Amino acid sequence: MDEEKNVMTANLEDRAREIRKSIIRMLMEAGSGHPGGSLSAADIFSVLYFHEMNISPDQLEDPNRDRFVLSKGHAAPVLYATLAEKGFFPKEELATLRKINSKLQGHPDMRKVPGVEISTGSLGQGLSAANGMALAGKIDQAPYRVYGMIGDGECEEGQIWEAAMFAAHYKLDNLTVFLDHNGLQIDGRITDVMSPEPLDEKWRAFGWEVQVIDGHSIPRIIAALDYARSFQGKPSMIIANTIKGKGVSFMEDQCDWHGVAPKPEEAERALAELDQGRAK
């Protein structure tokens, strides 16, 4: 059994590394975009799409498919890279990120990209959409679950806390949200810009079941999701402590890489590091 778990973990780590490499390549090709908060989320996306969620390219119209909402829509590169890795569209299309007439815009567009459940980008709004999907599932007594991701800087938005109250009030225990807690936003550290801390205590006070985990540990991500799936009566918040720019030494924990694309020589260096396994 332990050997099976080790193999599964290694496979998911490989997926996360490939996702990170795709992020670097597409941003270099685009010459713009958001690497930091995309790289920090790759391990979570690997587990969600290749272990946890009931979703695949042939289930796009299945009413019982699981749903995912990326509320921090500027991290679209990690979503696109994951969807391509999963087979929702060819990987070659990643090179068209932010290009004229590309369906891969700077923020996810549900009208153009297969696998994107809701268009996002205006920070604070995605959690409300996830709430609606989860409440609909409750009303319909449907088996699907709703997953989402918000940012820690995004928790400075008032709508996040309105949505937090809503989910707790309606006991949306079919909703699990990751908080990508990398500590940085575009203007600096979240504690300097407009501190939302202590985030764990706030979410508990708003009526959520809260777990705090290492967001780069595949086993911890899996265990947290297992617990969230079994817990009843409350929505689940998984605060994932991560490193912005994870896997690329010169990007890690650097605010400057929030929204700056790597130049070709920087991309080459980043890809070499990822190939050496720094993302594990």
PDB file of C-alpha atoms in Angstrom:
ATOM      1  CA  MET A   1       0.000   0.000   0.000  1.00  0.00           C
ATOM      2  CA  ASP A   2       2.818   2.399   0.893  1.00  0.00           C
ATOM      3  CA  GLU A   3       4.492   1.608  -2.404  1.00  0.00           C
ATOM      4  CA  GLU A   4       1.267   2.425  -4.271  1.00  0.00           C
ATOM      5  CA  LYS A   5       1.004   5.739  -2.429  1.00  0.00           C
ATOM      6  CA  ASN A   6       4.611   6.552  -3.247  1.00  0.00           C
ATOM      7  CA  VAL A   7       4.038   5.824  -6.924  1.00  0.00           C
ATOM      8  CA  MET A   8       0.880   7.954  -6.940  1.00  0.00           C
ATOM      9  CA  THR A   9       2.685  10.813  -5.208  1.00  0.00           C
ATOM     10  CA  ALA A  10       5.575  10.622  -7.676  1.00  0.00           C
ATOM     11  CA  ASN A  11       3.158  10.664 -10.610  1.00  0.00           C
ATOM     12  CA  LEU A  12       1.342  13.720  -9.256  1.00  0.00           C
ATOM     13  CA  GLU A  13       4.652  15.477  -8.605  1.00  0.00           C
ATOM     14  CA  ASP A  14       5.605  14.775 -12.221  1.00  0.00           C
ATOM     15  CA  ARG A  15       2.301  16.279 -13.359  1.00  0.00           C
ATOM     16  CA  ALA A  16       2.923  19.369 -11.240  1.00  0.00           C
ATOM     17  CA  ARG A  17       6.389  19.751 -12.727  1.00  0.00           C
ATOM     18  CA  GLU A  18       5.014  19.508 -16.276  1.00  0.00           C
ATOM     19  CA  ILE A  19       2.367  22.089 -15.396  1.00  0.00           C
ATOM     20  CA  ARG A  20       5.067  24.435 -14.119  1.00  0.00           C
ATOM     21  CA  LYS A  21       7.135  23.956 -17.265  1.00  0.00           C
ATOM     22  CA  SER A  22       4.105  24.770 -19.421  1.00  0.00           C
ATOM     23  CA  ILE A  23       3.503  27.925 -17.357  1.00  0.00           C
ATOM     24  CA  ILE A  24       7.056  29.115 -17.997  1.00  0.00           C
ATOM     25  CA  ARG A  25       6.916  28.352 -21.716  1.00  0.00           C
ATOM     26  CA  MET A  26       3.568  30.008 -22.363  1.00  0.00           C
ATOM     27  CA  LEU A  27       4.416  33.147 -20.416  1.00  0.00           C
ATOM     28  CA  MET A  28       7.732  33.483 -22.213  1.00  0.00           C
ATOM     29  CA  GLU A  29       5.917  33.173 -25.557  1.00  0.00           C
ATOM     30  CA  ALA A  30       3.274  35.696 -24.486  1.00  0.00           C
ATOM     31  CA  GLY A  31       5.730  38.177 -23.034  1.00  0.00           C
ATOM     32  CA  SER A  32       3.250  38.977 -20.275  1.00  0.00           C
ATOM     33  CA  GLY A  33       1.204  37.282 -17.585  1.00  0.00           C
ATOM     34  CA  HIS A  34       1.438  36.087 -13.997  1.00  0.00           C
ATOM     35  CA  PRO A  35       4.030  33.433 -13.147  1.00  0.00           C
ATOM     36  CA  GLY A  36       4.314  33.779  -9.348  1.00  0.00           C
ATOM     37  CA  GLY A  37       0.808  32.831  -8.256  1.00  0.00           C
ATOM     38  CA  SER A  38       0.497  30.259 -11.033  1.00  0.00           C
ATOM     39  CA  LEU A  39       3.626  28.366  -9.996  1.00  0.00           C
ATOM     40  CA  SER A  40       2.583  28.409  -6.334  1.00  0.00           C
ATOM     41  CA  ALA A  41      -0.660  26.576  -7.146  1.00  0.00           C
ATOM     42  CA  ALA A  42       0.637  23.821  -9.445  1.00  0.00           C
ATOM     43  CA  ASP A  43       0.759  21.049  -6.824  1.00  0.00           C
ATOM     44  CA  ILE A  44      -2.839  21.709  -5.808  1.00  0.00           C
ATOM     45  CA  PHE A  45      -3.984  21.674  -9.431  1.00  0.00           C
ATOM     46  CA  SER A  46      -2.152  18.414 -10.052  1.00  0.00           C
ATOM     47  CA  VAL A  47      -4.000  16.712  -7.198  1.00  0.00           C
ATOM     48  CA  LEU A  48      -7.376  18.219  -8.086  1.00  0.00           C
ATOM     49  CA  TYR A  49      -7.361  17.317 -11.778  1.00  0.00           C
ATOM     50  CA  PHE A  50      -5.425  14.049 -11.709  1.00  0.00           C
ATOM     51  CA  HIS A  51      -6.609  12.530  -8.446  1.00  0.00           C
ATOM     52  CA  GLU A  52      -9.583  14.237  -6.830  1.00  0.00           C
ATOM     53  CA  MET A  53     -12.139  15.653  -9.226  1.00  0.00           C
ATOM     54  CA  ASN A  54     -14.661  13.749 -11.319  1.00  0.00           C
ATOM     55  CA  ILE A  55     -13.917  15.669 -14.517  1.00  0.00           C
ATOM     56  CA  SER A  56     -12.506  14.863 -17.945  1.00  0.00           C
ATOM     57  CA  PRO A  57     -12.744  16.245 -21.509  1.00  0.00           C
ATOM     58  CA  ASP A  58     -15.596  13.864 -22.360  1.00  0.00           C
ATOM     59  CA  GLN A  59     -17.663  15.076 -19.374  1.00  0.00           C
ATOM     60  CA  LEU A  60     -18.083  18.710 -20.403  1.00  0.00           C
ATOM     61  CA  GLU A  61     -21.863  18.363 -20.610  1.00  0.00           C
ATOM     62  CA  ASP A  62     -22.265  15.855 -17.787  1.00  0.00           C
ATOM     63  CA  PRO A  63     -24.491  17.525 -15.154  1.00  0.00           C
ATOM     64  CA  ASN A  64     -22.859  15.382 -12.457  1.00  0.00           C
ATOM     65  CA  ARG A  65     -19.278  16.439 -13.207  1.00  0.00           C
ATOM     66  CA  ASP A  66     -17.368  18.184 -10.454  1.00  0.00           C
ATOM     67  CA  ARG A  67     -16.835  21.935 -10.873  1.00  0.00           C
ATOM     68  CA  PHE A  68     -13.759  24.094 -10.314  1.00  0.00           C
ATOM     69  CA  VAL A  69     -13.689  27.891 -10.008  1.00  0.00           C
ATOM     70  CA  LEU A  70     -10.418  29.838 -10.173  1.00  0.00           C
ATOM     71  CA  SER A  71     -11.404  33.010  -8.369  1.00  0.00           C
ATOM     72  CA  LYS A  72      -7.898  34.491  -8.632  1.00  0.00           C
ATOM     73  CA  GLY A  73      -8.293  34.565 -12.394  1.00  0.00           C
ATOM     74  CA  HIS A  74      -4.940  36.206 -13.104  1.00  0.00           C
ATOM     75  CA  ALA A  75      -3.442  32.759 -12.344  1.00  0.00           C
ATOM     76  CA  ALA A  76      -5.026  31.530 -15.584  1.00  0.00           C
ATOM     77  CA  PRO A  77      -1.698  30.033 -16.778  1.00  0.00           C
ATOM     78  CA  VAL A  78      -1.847  27.272 -14.152  1.00  0.00           C
ATOM     79  CA  LEU A  79      -5.438  26.486 -15.129  1.00  0.00           C
ATOM     80  CA  TYR A  80      -4.660  26.450 -18.850  1.00  0.00           C
ATOM     81  CA  ALA A  81      -1.543  24.330 -18.353  1.00  0.00           C
ATOM     82  CA  THR A  82      -3.537  21.843 -16.275  1.00  0.00           C
ATOM     83  CA  LEU A  83      -6.440  21.646 -18.712  1.00  0.00           C
ATOM     84  CA  ALA A  84      -4.006  21.023 -21.569  1.00  0.00           C
ATOM     85  CA  GLU A  85      -2.174  18.387 -19.509  1.00  0.00           C
ATOM     86  CA  LYS A  86      -5.558  16.734 -18.888  1.00  0.00           C
ATOM     87  CA  GLY A  87      -6.416  16.750 -22.615  1.00  0.00           C
ATOM     88  CA  PHE A  88      -9.094  19.454 -22.771  1.00  0.00           C
ATOM     89  CA  PHE A  89      -7.217  21.038 -25.686  1.00  0.00           C
ATOM     90  CA  PRO A  90      -3.840  20.458 -27.392  1.00  0.00           C
ATOM     91  CA  LYS A  91      -0.745  21.601 -25.518  1.00  0.00           C
ATOM     92  CA  GLU A  92       0.387  23.429 -28.649  1.00  0.00           C
ATOM     93  CA  GLU A  93      -2.356  25.993 -28.047  1.00  0.00           C
ATOM     94  CA  LEU A  94      -0.634  27.135 -24.844  1.00  0.00           C
ATOM     95  CA  ALA A  95       1.807  29.080 -27.029  1.00  0.00           C
ATOM     96  CA  THR A  96      -1.087  31.328 -28.091  1.00  0.00           C
ATOM     97  CA  LEU A  97      -1.620  32.735 -24.580  1.00  0.00           C
ATOM     98  CA  ARG A  98      -2.664  36.412 -24.727  1.00  0.00           C
ATOM     99  CA  LYS A  99      -2.290  36.499 -28.512  1.00  0.00           C
ATOM    100  CA  ILE A 100      -4.865  38.122 -30.802  1.00  0.00           C
ATOM    101  CA  ASN A 101      -7.748  35.710 -31.585  1.00  0.00           C
ATOM    102  CA  SER A 102      -6.516  33.173 -29.016  1.00  0.00           C
ATOM    103  CA  LYS A 103      -9.093  31.591 -26.767  1.00  0.00           C
ATOM    104  CA  LEU A 104      -6.495  31.673 -23.986  1.00  0.00           C
ATOM    105  CA  GLN A 105      -7.003  35.184 -22.704  1.00  0.00           C
ATOM    106  CA  GLY A 106      -5.245  36.749 -19.729  1.00  0.00           C
ATOM    107  CA  HIS A 107      -8.180  35.654 -17.568  1.00  0.00           C
ATOM    108  CA  PRO A 108     -10.309  32.507 -18.059  1.00  0.00           C
ATOM    109  CA  ASP A 109     -13.262  32.783 -20.449  1.00  0.00           C
ATOM    110  CA  MET A 110     -15.993  30.137 -20.088  1.00  0.00           C
ATOM    111  CA  ARG A 111     -17.258  30.888 -23.581  1.00  0.00           C
ATOM    112  CA  LYS A 112     -14.007  29.919 -25.267  1.00  0.00           C
ATOM    113  CA  VAL A 113     -11.995  27.489 -23.159  1.00  0.00           C
ATOM    114  CA  PRO A 114     -13.279  23.937 -22.632  1.00  0.00           C
ATOM    115  CA  GLY A 115     -13.192  23.031 -18.967  1.00  0.00           C
ATOM    116  CA  VAL A 116     -13.562  26.596 -17.659  1.00  0.00           C
ATOM    117  CA  GLU A 117     -16.782  26.683 -15.646  1.00  0.00           C
ATOM    118  CA  ILE A 118     -17.010  30.450 -15.083  1.00  0.00           C
ATOM    119  CA  SER A 119     -15.212  33.536 -16.380  1.00  0.00           C
ATOM    120  CA  THR A 120     -13.159  35.087 -13.571  1.00  0.00           C
ATOM    121  CA  GLY A 121     -10.654  37.852 -13.043  1.00  0.00           C
ATOM    122  CA  SER A 122     -12.323  40.556 -10.986  1.00  0.00           C
ATOM    123  CA  LEU A 123     -10.951  39.574  -7.605  1.00  0.00           C
ATOM    124  CA  GLY A 124     -13.437  38.553  -4.940  1.00  0.00           C
ATOM    125  CA  GLN A 125     -16.192  37.386  -7.272  1.00  0.00           C
ATOM    126  CA  GLY A 126     -15.323  33.754  -7.972  1.00  0.00           C
ATOM    127  CA  LEU A 127     -16.280  32.451  -4.558  1.00  0.00           C
ATOM    128  CA  SER A 128     -19.813  33.770  -5.048  1.00  0.00           C
ATOM    129  CA  ALA A 129     -20.081  31.835  -8.314  1.00  0.00           C
ATOM    130  CA  ALA A 130     -18.803  28.681  -6.611  1.00  0.00           C
ATOM    131  CA  ASN A 131     -21.424  29.189  -3.902  1.00  0.00           C
ATOM    132  CA  GLY A 132     -24.139  29.292  -6.533  1.00  0.00           C
ATOM    133  CA  MET A 133     -22.953  26.059  -8.107  1.00  0.00           C
ATOM    134  CA  ALA A 134     -22.769  24.352  -4.721  1.00  0.00           C
ATOM    135  CA  LEU A 135     -26.219  25.580  -3.652  1.00  0.00           C
ATOM    136  CA  ALA A 136     -27.687  24.369  -6.954  1.00  0.00           C
ATOM    137  CA  GLY A 137     -26.158  20.969  -6.292  1.00  0.00           C
ATOM    138  CA  LYS A 138     -27.782  20.895  -2.866  1.00  0.00           C
ATOM    139  CA  ILE A 139     -31.185  21.881  -4.224  1.00  0.00           C
ATOM    140  CA  ASP A 140     -30.965  19.307  -7.034  1.00  0.00           C
ATOM    141  CA  GLN A 141     -29.555  16.655  -4.671  1.00  0.00           C
ATOM    142  CA  ALA A 142     -26.813  16.176  -7.250  1.00  0.00           C
ATOM    143  CA  PRO A 143     -23.667  14.162  -6.440  1.00  0.00           C
ATOM    144  CA  TYR A 144     -21.134  16.626  -7.780  1.00  0.00           C
ATOM    145  CA  ARG A 145     -18.759  18.644  -5.633  1.00  0.00           C
ATOM    146  CA  VAL A 146     -17.527  22.184  -6.180  1.00  0.00           C
ATOM    147  CA  TYR A 147     -13.895  23.174  -5.724  1.00  0.00           C
ATOM    148  CA  GLY A 148     -12.340  26.593  -5.872  1.00  0.00           C
ATOM    149  CA  MET A 149      -9.206  28.612  -5.298  1.00  0.00           C
ATOM    150  CA  ILE A 150      -8.855  32.106  -3.921  1.00  0.00           C
ATOM    151  CA  GLY A 151      -5.745  34.155  -3.175  1.00  0.00           C
ATOM    152  CA  ASP A 152      -4.605  35.496   0.180  1.00  0.00           C
ATOM    153  CA  GLY A 153      -4.430  39.045  -1.190  1.00  0.00           C
ATOM    154  CA  GLU A 154      -7.900  38.450  -2.612  1.00  0.00           C
ATOM    155  CA  CYS A 155      -9.137  38.054   0.960  1.00  0.00           C
ATOM    156  CA  GLU A 156      -8.823  41.832   1.238  1.00  0.00           C
ATOM    157  CA  GLU A 157     -11.954  42.030  -0.959  1.00  0.00           C
ATOM    158  CA  GLY A 158     -15.238  42.544   0.878  1.00  0.00           C
ATOM    159  CA  GLN A 159     -17.197  40.252  -1.413  1.00  0.00           C
ATOM    160  CA  ILE A 160     -15.096  37.311  -0.244  1.00  0.00           C
ATOM    161  CA  TRP A 161     -16.509  37.687   3.243  1.00  0.00           C
ATOM    162  CA  GLU A 162     -20.081  38.114   2.030  1.00  0.00           C
ATOM    163  CA  ALA A 163     -19.630  34.865   0.131  1.00  0.00           C
ATOM    164  CA  ALA A 164     -18.069  33.265   3.209  1.00  0.00           C
ATOM    165  CA  MET A 165     -21.201  34.059   5.232  1.00  0.00           C
ATOM    166  CA  PHE A 166     -23.447  32.739   2.457  1.00  0.00           C
ATOM    167  CA  ALA A 167     -21.665  29.381   2.206  1.00  0.00           C
ATOM    168  CA  ALA A 168     -21.755  28.842   5.961  1.00  0.00           C
ATOM    169  CA  HIS A 169     -25.394  29.922   6.253  1.00  0.00           C
ATOM    170  CA  TYR A 170     -26.490  27.397   3.627  1.00  0.00           C
ATOM    171  CA  LYS A 171     -24.202  24.664   5.013  1.00  0.00           C
ATOM    172  CA  LEU A 172     -22.515  24.081   1.658  1.00  0.00           C
ATOM    173  CA  ASP A 173     -20.520  21.019   2.660  1.00  0.00           C
ATOM    174  CA  ASN A 174     -20.209  20.096  -1.017  1.00  0.00           C
ATOM    175  CA  LEU A 175     -17.876  23.082  -1.416  1.00  0.00           C
ATOM    176  CA  THR A 176     -14.108  22.920  -0.839  1.00  0.00           C
ATOM    177  CA  VAL A 177     -11.954  25.990  -1.397  1.00  0.00           C
ATOM    178  CA  PHE A 178      -8.177  26.321  -1.413  1.00  0.00           C
ATOM    179  CA  LEU A 179      -6.620  29.558  -0.222  1.00  0.00           C
ATOM    180  CA  ASP A 180      -3.258  29.973  -1.954  1.00  0.00           C
ATOM    181  CA  HIS A 181      -1.387  31.496   0.978  1.00  0.00           C
ATOM    182  CA  ASN A 182       1.885  32.588  -0.623  1.00  0.00           C
ATOM    183  CA  GLY A 183       2.045  35.857   1.328  1.00  0.00           C
ATOM    184  CA  LEU A 184       2.559  38.175  -1.641  1.00  0.00           C
ATOM    185  CA  GLN A 185       0.414  40.316  -3.900  1.00  0.00           C
ATOM    186  CA  ILE A 186       1.219  42.763  -6.669  1.00  0.00           C
ATOM    187  CA  ASP A 187       2.225  45.604  -4.337  1.00  0.00           C
ATOM    188  CA  GLY A 188       4.172  43.593  -1.774  1.00  0.00           C
ATOM    189  CA  ARG A 189       3.554  41.360   1.213  1.00  0.00           C
ATOM    190  CA  ILE A 190      -0.087  40.994   2.179  1.00  0.00           C
ATOM    191  CA  THR A 191       0.786  41.891   5.762  1.00  0.00           C
ATOM    192  CA  ASP A 192       2.121  45.255   4.560  1.00  0.00           C
ATOM    193  CA  VAL A 193      -0.538  46.110   1.971  1.00  0.00           C
ATOM    194  CA  MET A 194      -3.745  45.315   3.901  1.00  0.00           C
ATOM    195  CA  SER A 195      -3.261  42.401   6.226  1.00  0.00           C
ATOM    196  CA  PRO A 196      -6.122  39.850   6.193  1.00  0.00           C
ATOM    197  CA  GLU A 197      -4.444  37.815   8.929  1.00  0.00           C
ATOM    198  CA  PRO A 198      -5.154  35.725  10.920  1.00  0.00           C
ATOM    199  CA  LEU A 199      -6.811  33.956   8.013  1.00  0.00           C
ATOM    200  CA  ASP A 200      -7.447  30.632   9.757  1.00  0.00           C
ATOM    201  CA  GLU A 201      -9.221  32.291  12.675  1.00  0.00           C
ATOM    202  CA  LYS A 202     -11.264  34.522  10.371  1.00  0.00           C
ATOM    203  CA  TRP A 203     -12.538  31.634   8.253  1.00  0.00           C
ATOM    204  CA  ARG A 204     -13.430  29.626  11.351  1.00  0.00           C
ATOM    205  CA  ALA A 205     -15.270  32.641  12.747  1.00  0.00           C
ATOM    206  CA  PHE A 206     -17.252  32.827   9.517  1.00  0.00           C
ATOM    207  CA  GLY A 207     -18.435  29.246  10.015  1.00  0.00           C
ATOM    208  CA  TRP A 208     -16.076  27.213   7.811  1.00  0.00           C
ATOM    209  CA  GLU A 209     -14.224  24.013   8.618  1.00  0.00           C
ATOM    210  CA  VAL A 210     -10.583  25.052   8.256  1.00  0.00           C
ATOM    211  CA  GLN A 211      -7.404  23.088   7.634  1.00  0.00           C
ATOM    212  CA  VAL A 212      -3.922  24.586   7.299  1.00  0.00           C
ATOM    213  CA  ILE A 213      -1.481  22.552   5.226  1.00  0.00           C
ATOM    214  CA  ASP A 214       1.768  22.606   3.288  1.00  0.00           C
ATOM    215  CA  GLY A 215       0.466  23.458  -0.182  1.00  0.00           C
ATOM    216  CA  HIS A 216       3.456  21.805  -1.866  1.00  0.00           C
ATOM    217  CA  SER A 217       3.042  18.425  -0.156  1.00  0.00           C
ATOM    218  CA  ILE A 218       1.070  16.076  -2.387  1.00  0.00           C
ATOM    219  CA  PRO A 219       0.193  13.702   0.502  1.00  0.00           C
ATOM    220  CA  ARG A 220      -1.016  16.602   2.669  1.00  0.00           C
ATOM    221  CA  ILE A 221      -3.158  17.993  -0.138  1.00  0.00           C
ATOM    222  CA  ILE A 222      -4.730  14.571  -0.689  1.00  0.00           C
ATOM    223  CA  ALA A 223      -5.356  14.062   3.034  1.00  0.00           C
ATOM    224  CA  ALA A 224      -6.961  17.490   3.349  1.00  0.00           C
ATOM    225  CA  LEU A 225      -9.289  16.768   0.448  1.00  0.00           C
ATOM    226  CA  ASP A 226     -10.214  13.382   1.930  1.00  0.00           C
ATOM    227  CA  TYR A 227     -11.157  15.067   5.189  1.00  0.00           C
ATOM    228  CA  ALA A 228     -13.103  17.844   3.456  1.00  0.00           C
ATOM    229  CA  ARG A 229     -15.074  15.297   1.464  1.00  0.00           C
ATOM    230  CA  SER A 230     -16.071  13.429   4.609  1.00  0.00           C
ATOM    231  CA  PHE A 231     -16.958  16.488   6.703  1.00  0.00           C
ATOM    232  CA  GLN A 232     -20.636  17.433   6.868  1.00  0.00           C
ATOM    233  CA  GLY A 233     -22.519  20.595   7.788  1.00  0.00           C
ATOM    234  CA  LYS A 234     -19.932  23.230   6.832  1.00  0.00           C
ATOM    235  CA  PRO A 235     -18.044  24.385   3.746  1.00  0.00           C
ATOM    236  CA  SER A 236     -14.339  23.521   3.828  1.00  0.00           C
ATOM    237  CA  MET A 237     -11.452  25.952   3.588  1.00  0.00           C
ATOM    238  CA  ILE A 238      -7.967  24.544   3.005  1.00  0.00           C
ATOM    239  CA  ILE A 239      -5.372  27.216   3.692  1.00  0.00           C
ATOM    240  CA  ALA A 240      -2.389  26.059   1.673  1.00  0.00           C
ATOM    241  CA  ASN A 241       0.903  27.619   2.721  1.00  0.00           C
ATOM    242  CA  THR A 242       2.818  28.014  -0.525  1.00  0.00           C
ATOM    243  CA  ILE A 243       5.784  29.814  -2.038  1.00  0.00           C
ATOM    244  CA  LYS A 244       5.107  32.292  -4.812  1.00  0.00           C
ATOM    245  CA  GLY A 245       7.136  31.256  -7.856  1.00  0.00           C
ATOM    246  CA  LYS A 246       7.650  27.738  -6.446  1.00  0.00           C
ATOM    247  CA  GLY A 247      10.148  25.630  -8.367  1.00  0.00           C
ATOM    248  CA  VAL A 248      12.168  28.439  -9.909  1.00  0.00           C
ATOM    249  CA  SER A 249      14.863  29.707  -7.542  1.00  0.00           C
ATOM    250  CA  PHE A 250      15.027  33.301  -8.781  1.00  0.00           C
ATOM    251  CA  MET A 251      11.226  33.653  -8.729  1.00  0.00           C
ATOM    252  CA  GLU A 252      10.550  32.119  -5.321  1.00  0.00           C
ATOM    253  CA  ASP A 253       9.067  34.506  -2.747  1.00  0.00           C
ATOM    254  CA  GLN A 254       9.729  37.494  -5.011  1.00  0.00           C
ATOM    255  CA  CYS A 255       6.940  40.035  -5.401  1.00  0.00           C
ATOM    256  CA  ASP A 256       8.484  41.305  -8.654  1.00  0.00           C
ATOM    257  CA  TRP A 257       7.454  38.040 -10.361  1.00  0.00           C
ATOM    258  CA  HIS A 258       3.760  38.525  -9.608  1.00  0.00           C
ATOM    259  CA  GLY A 259       2.989  39.795 -13.109  1.00  0.00           C
ATOM    260  CA  VAL A 260       6.209  39.764 -15.159  1.00  0.00           C
ATOM    261  CA  ALA A 261       6.911  37.137 -17.823  1.00  0.00           C
ATOM    262  CA  PRO A 262      10.360  35.525 -18.072  1.00  0.00           C
ATOM    263  CA  LYS A 263      12.614  36.506 -20.959  1.00  0.00           C
ATOM    264  CA  PRO A 264      13.917  33.644 -23.151  1.00  0.00           C
ATOM    265  CA  GLU A 265      17.161  33.269 -21.208  1.00  0.00           C
ATOM    266  CA  GLU A 266      15.259  33.354 -17.900  1.00  0.00           C
ATOM    267  CA  ALA A 267      12.792  30.772 -19.188  1.00  0.00           C
ATOM    268  CA  GLU A 268      15.663  28.515 -20.224  1.00  0.00           C
ATOM    269  CA  ARG A 269      17.151  28.739 -16.744  1.00  0.00           C
ATOM    270  CA  ALA A 270      13.752  28.115 -15.118  1.00  0.00           C
ATOM    271  CA  LEU A 271      13.058  25.059 -17.273  1.00  0.00           C
ATOM    272  CA  ALA A 272      16.498  23.645 -16.478  1.00  0.00           C
ATOM    273  CA  GLU A 273      15.791  23.974 -12.762  1.00  0.00           C
ATOM    274  CA  LEU A 274      12.412  22.293 -13.123  1.00  0.00           C
ATOM    275  CA  ASP A 275      13.991  19.452 -15.071  1.00  0.00           C
ATOM    276  CA  GLN A 276      16.392  18.984 -12.179  1.00  0.00           C
ATOM    277  CA  GLY A 277      13.420  18.463  -9.875  1.00  0.00           C
ATOM    278  CA  ARG A 278      13.418  21.689  -7.857  1.00  0.00           C
ATOM    279  CA  ALA A 279       9.590  21.688  -7.942  1.00  0.00           C
ATOM    280  CA  LYS A 280       9.325  18.593  -5.783  1.00  0.00           C
TER     281      LYS A 280
END
